[in-house]
mmCIF file of C-alpha atoms in Angstrom:
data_model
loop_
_atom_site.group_PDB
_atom_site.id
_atom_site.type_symbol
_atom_site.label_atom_id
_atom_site.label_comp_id
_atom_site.label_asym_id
_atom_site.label_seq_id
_atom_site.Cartn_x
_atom_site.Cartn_y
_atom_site.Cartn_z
ATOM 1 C CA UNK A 1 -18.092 -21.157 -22.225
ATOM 2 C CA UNK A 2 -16.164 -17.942 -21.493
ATOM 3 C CA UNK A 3 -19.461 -16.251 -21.403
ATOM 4 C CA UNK A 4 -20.853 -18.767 -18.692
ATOM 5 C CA UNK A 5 -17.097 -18.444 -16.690
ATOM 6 C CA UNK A 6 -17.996 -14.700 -16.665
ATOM 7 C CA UNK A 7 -21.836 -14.809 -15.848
ATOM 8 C CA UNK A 8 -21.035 -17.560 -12.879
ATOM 9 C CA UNK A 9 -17.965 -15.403 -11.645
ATOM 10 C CA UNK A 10 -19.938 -12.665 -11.567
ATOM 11 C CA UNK A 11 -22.587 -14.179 -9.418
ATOM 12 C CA UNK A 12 -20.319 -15.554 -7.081
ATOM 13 C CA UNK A 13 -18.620 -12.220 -6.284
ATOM 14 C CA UNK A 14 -21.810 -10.629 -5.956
ATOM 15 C CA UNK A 15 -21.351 -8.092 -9.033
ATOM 16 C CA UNK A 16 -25.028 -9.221 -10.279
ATOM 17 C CA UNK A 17 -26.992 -8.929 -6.857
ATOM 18 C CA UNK A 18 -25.508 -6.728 -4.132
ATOM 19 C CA UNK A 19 -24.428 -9.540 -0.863
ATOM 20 C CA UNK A 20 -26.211 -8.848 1.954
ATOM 21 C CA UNK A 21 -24.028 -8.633 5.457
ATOM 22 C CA UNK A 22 -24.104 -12.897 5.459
ATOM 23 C CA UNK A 23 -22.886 -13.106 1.590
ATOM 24 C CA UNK A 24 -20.923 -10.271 2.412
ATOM 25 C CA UNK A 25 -18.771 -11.965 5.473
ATOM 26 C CA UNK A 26 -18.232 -15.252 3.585
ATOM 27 C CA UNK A 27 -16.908 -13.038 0.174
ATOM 28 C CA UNK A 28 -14.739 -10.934 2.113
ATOM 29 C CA UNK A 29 -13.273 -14.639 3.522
ATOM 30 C CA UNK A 30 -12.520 -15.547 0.003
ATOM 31 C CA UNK A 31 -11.049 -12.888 -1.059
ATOM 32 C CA UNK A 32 -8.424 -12.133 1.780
ATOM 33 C CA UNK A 33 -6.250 -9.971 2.110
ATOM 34 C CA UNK A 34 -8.868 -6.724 2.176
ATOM 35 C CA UNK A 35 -7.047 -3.466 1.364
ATOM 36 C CA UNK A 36 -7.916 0.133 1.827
ATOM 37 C CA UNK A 37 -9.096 2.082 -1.178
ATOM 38 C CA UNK A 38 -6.877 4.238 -2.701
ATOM 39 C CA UNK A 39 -7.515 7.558 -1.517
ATOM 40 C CA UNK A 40 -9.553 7.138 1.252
ATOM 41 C CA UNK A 41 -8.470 8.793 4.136
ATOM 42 C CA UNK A 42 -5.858 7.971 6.636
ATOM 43 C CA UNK A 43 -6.992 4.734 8.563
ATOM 44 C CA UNK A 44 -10.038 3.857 6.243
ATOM 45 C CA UNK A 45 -11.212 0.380 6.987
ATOM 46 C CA UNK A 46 -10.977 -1.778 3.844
ATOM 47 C CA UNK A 47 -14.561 -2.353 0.988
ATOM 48 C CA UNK A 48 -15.396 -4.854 -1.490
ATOM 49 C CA UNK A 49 -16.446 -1.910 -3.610
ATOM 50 C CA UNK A 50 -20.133 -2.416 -5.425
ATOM 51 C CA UNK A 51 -20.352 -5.399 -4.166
ATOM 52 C CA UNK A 52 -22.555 -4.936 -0.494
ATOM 53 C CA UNK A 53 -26.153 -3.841 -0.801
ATOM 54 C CA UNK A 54 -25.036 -1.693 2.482
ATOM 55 C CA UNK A 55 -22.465 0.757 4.256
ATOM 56 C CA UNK A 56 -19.683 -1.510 4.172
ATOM 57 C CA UNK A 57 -16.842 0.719 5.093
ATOM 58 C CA UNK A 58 -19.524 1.584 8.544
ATOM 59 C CA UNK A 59 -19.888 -2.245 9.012
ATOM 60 C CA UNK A 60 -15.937 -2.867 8.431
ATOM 61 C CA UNK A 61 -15.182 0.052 10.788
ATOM 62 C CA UNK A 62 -16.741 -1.149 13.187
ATOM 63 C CA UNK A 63 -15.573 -5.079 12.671
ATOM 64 C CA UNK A 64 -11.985 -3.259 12.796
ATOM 65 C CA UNK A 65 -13.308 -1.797 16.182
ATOM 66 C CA UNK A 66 -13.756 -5.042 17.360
ATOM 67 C CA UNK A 67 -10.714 -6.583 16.198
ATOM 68 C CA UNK A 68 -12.388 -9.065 14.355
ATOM 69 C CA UNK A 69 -10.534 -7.585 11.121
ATOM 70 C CA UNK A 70 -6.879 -6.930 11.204
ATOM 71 C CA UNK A 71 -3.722 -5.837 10.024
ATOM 72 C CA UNK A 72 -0.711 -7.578 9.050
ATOM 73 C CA UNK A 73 1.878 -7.195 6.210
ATOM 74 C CA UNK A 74 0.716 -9.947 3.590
ATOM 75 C CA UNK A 75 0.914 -10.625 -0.317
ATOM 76 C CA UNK A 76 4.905 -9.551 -0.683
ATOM 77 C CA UNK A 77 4.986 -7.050 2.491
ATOM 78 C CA UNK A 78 1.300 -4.790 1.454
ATOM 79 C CA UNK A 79 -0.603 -4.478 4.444
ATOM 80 C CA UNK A 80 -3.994 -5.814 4.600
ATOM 81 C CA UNK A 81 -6.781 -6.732 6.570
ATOM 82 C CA UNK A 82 -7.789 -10.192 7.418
ATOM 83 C CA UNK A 83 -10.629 -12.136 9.466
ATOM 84 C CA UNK A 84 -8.886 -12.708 12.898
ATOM 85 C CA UNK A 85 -9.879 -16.248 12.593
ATOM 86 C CA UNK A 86 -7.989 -16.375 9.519
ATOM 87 C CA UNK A 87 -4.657 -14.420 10.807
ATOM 88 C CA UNK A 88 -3.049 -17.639 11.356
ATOM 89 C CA UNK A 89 -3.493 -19.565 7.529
ATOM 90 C CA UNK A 90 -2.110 -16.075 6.704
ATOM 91 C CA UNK A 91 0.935 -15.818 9.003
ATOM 92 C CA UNK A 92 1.969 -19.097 7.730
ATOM 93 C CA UNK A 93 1.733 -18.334 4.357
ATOM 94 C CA UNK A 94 3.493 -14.782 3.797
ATOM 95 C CA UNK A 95 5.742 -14.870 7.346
ATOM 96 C CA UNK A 96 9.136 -13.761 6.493
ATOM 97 C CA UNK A 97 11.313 -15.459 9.141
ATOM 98 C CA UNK A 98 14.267 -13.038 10.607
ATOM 99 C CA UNK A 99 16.854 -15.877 11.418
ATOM 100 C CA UNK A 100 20.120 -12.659 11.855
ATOM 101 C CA UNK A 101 18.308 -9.552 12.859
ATOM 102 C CA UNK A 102 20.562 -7.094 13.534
ATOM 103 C CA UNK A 103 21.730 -4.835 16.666
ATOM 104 C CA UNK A 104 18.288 -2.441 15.901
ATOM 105 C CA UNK A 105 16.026 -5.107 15.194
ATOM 106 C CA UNK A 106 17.352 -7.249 17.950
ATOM 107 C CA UNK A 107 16.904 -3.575 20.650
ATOM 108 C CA UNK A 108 13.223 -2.956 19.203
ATOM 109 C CA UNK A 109 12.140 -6.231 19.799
ATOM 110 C CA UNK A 110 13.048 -6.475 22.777
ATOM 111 C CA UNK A 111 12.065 -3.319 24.322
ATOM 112 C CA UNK A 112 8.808 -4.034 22.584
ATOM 113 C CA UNK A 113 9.010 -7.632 24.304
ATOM 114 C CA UNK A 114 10.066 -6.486 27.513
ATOM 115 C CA UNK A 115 8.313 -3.442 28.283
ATOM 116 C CA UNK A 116 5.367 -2.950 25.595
ATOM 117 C CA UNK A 117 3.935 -1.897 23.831
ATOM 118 C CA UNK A 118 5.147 1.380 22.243
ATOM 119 C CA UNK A 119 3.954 3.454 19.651
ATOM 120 C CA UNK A 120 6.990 4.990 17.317
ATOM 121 C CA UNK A 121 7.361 8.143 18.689
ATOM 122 C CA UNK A 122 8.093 6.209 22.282
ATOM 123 C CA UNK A 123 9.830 4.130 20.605
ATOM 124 C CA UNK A 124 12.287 7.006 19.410
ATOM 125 C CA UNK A 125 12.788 8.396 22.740
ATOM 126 C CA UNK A 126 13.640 5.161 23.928
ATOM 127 C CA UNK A 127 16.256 3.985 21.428
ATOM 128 C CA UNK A 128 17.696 7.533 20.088
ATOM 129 C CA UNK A 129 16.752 6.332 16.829
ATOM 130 C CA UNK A 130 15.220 8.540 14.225
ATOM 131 C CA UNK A 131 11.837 7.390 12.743
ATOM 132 C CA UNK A 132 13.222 6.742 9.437
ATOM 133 C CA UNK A 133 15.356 3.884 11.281
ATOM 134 C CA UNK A 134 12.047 2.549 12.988
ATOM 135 C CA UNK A 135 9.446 2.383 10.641
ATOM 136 C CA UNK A 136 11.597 -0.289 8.468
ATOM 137 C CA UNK A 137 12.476 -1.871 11.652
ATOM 138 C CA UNK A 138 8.742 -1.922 12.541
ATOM 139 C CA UNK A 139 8.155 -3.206 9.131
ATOM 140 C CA UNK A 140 10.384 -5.864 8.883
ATOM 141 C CA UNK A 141 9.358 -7.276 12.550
ATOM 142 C CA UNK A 142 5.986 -7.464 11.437
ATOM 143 C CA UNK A 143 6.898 -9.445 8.232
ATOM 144 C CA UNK A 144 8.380 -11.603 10.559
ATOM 145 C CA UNK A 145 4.946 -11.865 12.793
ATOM 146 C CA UNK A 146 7.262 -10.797 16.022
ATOM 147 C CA UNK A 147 5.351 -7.580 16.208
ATOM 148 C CA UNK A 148 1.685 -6.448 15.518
ATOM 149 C CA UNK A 149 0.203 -2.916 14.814
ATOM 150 C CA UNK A 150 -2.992 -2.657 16.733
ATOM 151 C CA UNK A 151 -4.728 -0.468 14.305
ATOM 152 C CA UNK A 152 -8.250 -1.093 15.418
ATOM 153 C CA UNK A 153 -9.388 2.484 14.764
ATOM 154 C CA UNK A 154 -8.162 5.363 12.651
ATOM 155 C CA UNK A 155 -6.309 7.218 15.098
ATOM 156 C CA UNK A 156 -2.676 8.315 14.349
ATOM 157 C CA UNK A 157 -1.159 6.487 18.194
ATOM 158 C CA UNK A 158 -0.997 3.168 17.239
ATOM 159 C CA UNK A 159 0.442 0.422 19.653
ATOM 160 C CA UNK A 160 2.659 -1.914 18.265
ATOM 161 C CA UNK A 161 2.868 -5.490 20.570
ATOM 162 C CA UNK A 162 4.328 -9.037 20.263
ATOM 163 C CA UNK A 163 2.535 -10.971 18.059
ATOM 164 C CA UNK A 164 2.343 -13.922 20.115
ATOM 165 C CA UNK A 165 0.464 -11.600 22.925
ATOM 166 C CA UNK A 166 -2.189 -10.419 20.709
ATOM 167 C CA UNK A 167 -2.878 -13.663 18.908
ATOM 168 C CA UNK A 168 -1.681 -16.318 21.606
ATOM 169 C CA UNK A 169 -3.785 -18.976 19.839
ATOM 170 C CA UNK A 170 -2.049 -18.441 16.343
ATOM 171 C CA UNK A 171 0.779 -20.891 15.490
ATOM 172 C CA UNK A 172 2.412 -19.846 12.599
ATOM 173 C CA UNK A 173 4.254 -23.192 11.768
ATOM 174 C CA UNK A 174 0.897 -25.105 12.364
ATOM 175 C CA UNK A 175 0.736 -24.848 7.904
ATOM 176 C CA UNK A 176 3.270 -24.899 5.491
ATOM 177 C CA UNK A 177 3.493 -22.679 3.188
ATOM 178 C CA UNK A 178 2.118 -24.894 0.590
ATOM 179 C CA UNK A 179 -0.721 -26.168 2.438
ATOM 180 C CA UNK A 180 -1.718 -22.670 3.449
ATOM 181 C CA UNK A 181 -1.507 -21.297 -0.350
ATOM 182 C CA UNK A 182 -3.714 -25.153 -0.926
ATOM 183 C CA UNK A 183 -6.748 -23.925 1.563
ATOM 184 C CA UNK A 184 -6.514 -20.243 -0.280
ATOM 185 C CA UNK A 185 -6.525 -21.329 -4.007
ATOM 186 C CA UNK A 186 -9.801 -23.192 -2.920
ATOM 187 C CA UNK A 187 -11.873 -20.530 -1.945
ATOM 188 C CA UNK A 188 -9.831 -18.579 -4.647
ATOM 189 C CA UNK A 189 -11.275 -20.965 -7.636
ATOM 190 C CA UNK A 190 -14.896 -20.848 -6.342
ATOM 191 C CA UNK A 191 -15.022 -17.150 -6.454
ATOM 192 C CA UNK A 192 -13.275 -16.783 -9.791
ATOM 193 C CA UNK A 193 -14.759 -20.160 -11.668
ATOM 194 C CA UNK A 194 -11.701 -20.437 -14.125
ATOM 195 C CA UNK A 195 -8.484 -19.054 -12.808
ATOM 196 C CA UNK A 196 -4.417 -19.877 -14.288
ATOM 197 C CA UNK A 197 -1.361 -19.802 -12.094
ATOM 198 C CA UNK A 198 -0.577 -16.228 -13.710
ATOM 199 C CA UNK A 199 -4.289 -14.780 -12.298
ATOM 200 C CA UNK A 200 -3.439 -16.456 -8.767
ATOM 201 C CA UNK A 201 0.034 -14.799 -8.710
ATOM 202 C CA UNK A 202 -1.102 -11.420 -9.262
ATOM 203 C CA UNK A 203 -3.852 -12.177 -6.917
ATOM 204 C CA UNK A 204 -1.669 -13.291 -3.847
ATOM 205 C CA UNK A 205 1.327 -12.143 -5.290
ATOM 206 C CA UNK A 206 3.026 -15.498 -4.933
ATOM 207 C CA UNK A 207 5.613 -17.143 -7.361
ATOM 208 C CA UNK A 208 3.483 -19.235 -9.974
ATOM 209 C CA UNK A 209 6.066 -22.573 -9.232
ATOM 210 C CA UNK A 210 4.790 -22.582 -5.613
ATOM 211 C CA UNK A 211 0.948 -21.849 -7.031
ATOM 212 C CA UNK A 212 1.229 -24.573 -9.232
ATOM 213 C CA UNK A 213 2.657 -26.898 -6.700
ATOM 214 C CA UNK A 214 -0.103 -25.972 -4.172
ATOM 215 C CA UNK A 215 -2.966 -26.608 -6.921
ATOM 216 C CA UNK A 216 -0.874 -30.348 -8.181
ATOM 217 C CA UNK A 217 -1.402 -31.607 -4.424
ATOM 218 C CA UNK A 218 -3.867 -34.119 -4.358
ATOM 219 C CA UNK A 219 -7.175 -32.050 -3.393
ATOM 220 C CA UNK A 220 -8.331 -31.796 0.094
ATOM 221 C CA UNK A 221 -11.876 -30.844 1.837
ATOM 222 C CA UNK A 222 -12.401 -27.240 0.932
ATOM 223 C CA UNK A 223 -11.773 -25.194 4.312
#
């Protein structure tokens, strides 16, 4: 059985025969959230290494390009890339809700809300403050979905905008959290055949209670 687990898991993450850009889209959609490989360069779009039977860091680039992949802080605050149509079952997942920001978050915001966007070195000259102070500011603010990082290419200026005015569609209540982690375990367990609450955790990097919760609902459609 193992053997068959492996074979089948194999297949379905496209380790025996190469995906071409079709197999490729729907296994990148399975297994969000895409990260950059360690020690590409600065602003590397994220691969599925060995698994495309062509230049997938070109075709990624150039998905980035066109916003349809993008960046948020996911999976306990790592930034990763996900399908824009997909940014939402995200958001409602891994958002981090600031209920008592404080004075710096509250003057970031909204400068960023008011008069954005800025990238961080505007950002300084507006508020005084150093960029040590800003980037966890940044940080935090995106955990929180308030603010976005248009990183659409790999240039070192990066924007950063409300959320809400470069997704206006997204509603990041529209899930809960356990419905969201539901909808991801599904197109988790087809890809890995055989999975545990321990595999899933590391995977999404979510505590196993609320995975096991999640997979105990009674099932739904696959999404």
């Amino acid at each position: 059985m193992d053997e068959k687990i492996l074979s089948l898991r194999m297949e379905r993450q496209c380790l025996l025969r190469k995906a071409d850009e079709t197999e490729y889209i729907a296994l990148y959609r399975d297994t969000q959230p895409g990260q950059n490989v360690y020690w590409h360069g600065f602003g590397e779009p994220p691969v599925l290494s060995f698994r495309a039977a062509f230049d997938d860091m070109e075709f990624n680039r150039q998905r980035q390009l066109q916003r349809k992949l993008v960046k948020g802080r996911f999976a306990g605050g790592n930034l990763g890339w996900v399908m824009a149509e997909d940014m939402e079952l995200f958001a409602c997942l891994y958002r981090k809700p600031l209920t008592r920001p404080t004075p710096q978050q509250s003057e970031v915001l909204t400068l960023i809300e008011n008069a954005g966007p800025f990238n961080i070195q505007q950002l300084k000259e507006e508020t005084g403050l150093l960029v040590k102070q800003i980037t966890p500011i940044l940080h935090r603010l995106q955990e929180a979905f308030l603010l976005y990082e248009d990183q659409y290419d790999g240039e070192w200026d990066r924007g950063w905008y409300r959320f809400a005015e470069m997704f206006p569609d997204v509603d990041t209540r529209r899930y809960s959290k356990t419905k969201a982690l539901k909808i991801l375990l599904q197109r988790f367990a087809y890809r890995t055949v055989w999975f545990d609450a321990a595999m899933a955790k590391a995977f999404y990097r979510v505590p196993e209670k609320e995975i096991r919760k999640a997979a105990e609902r009674k099932s739904s459609k696959p999404s």
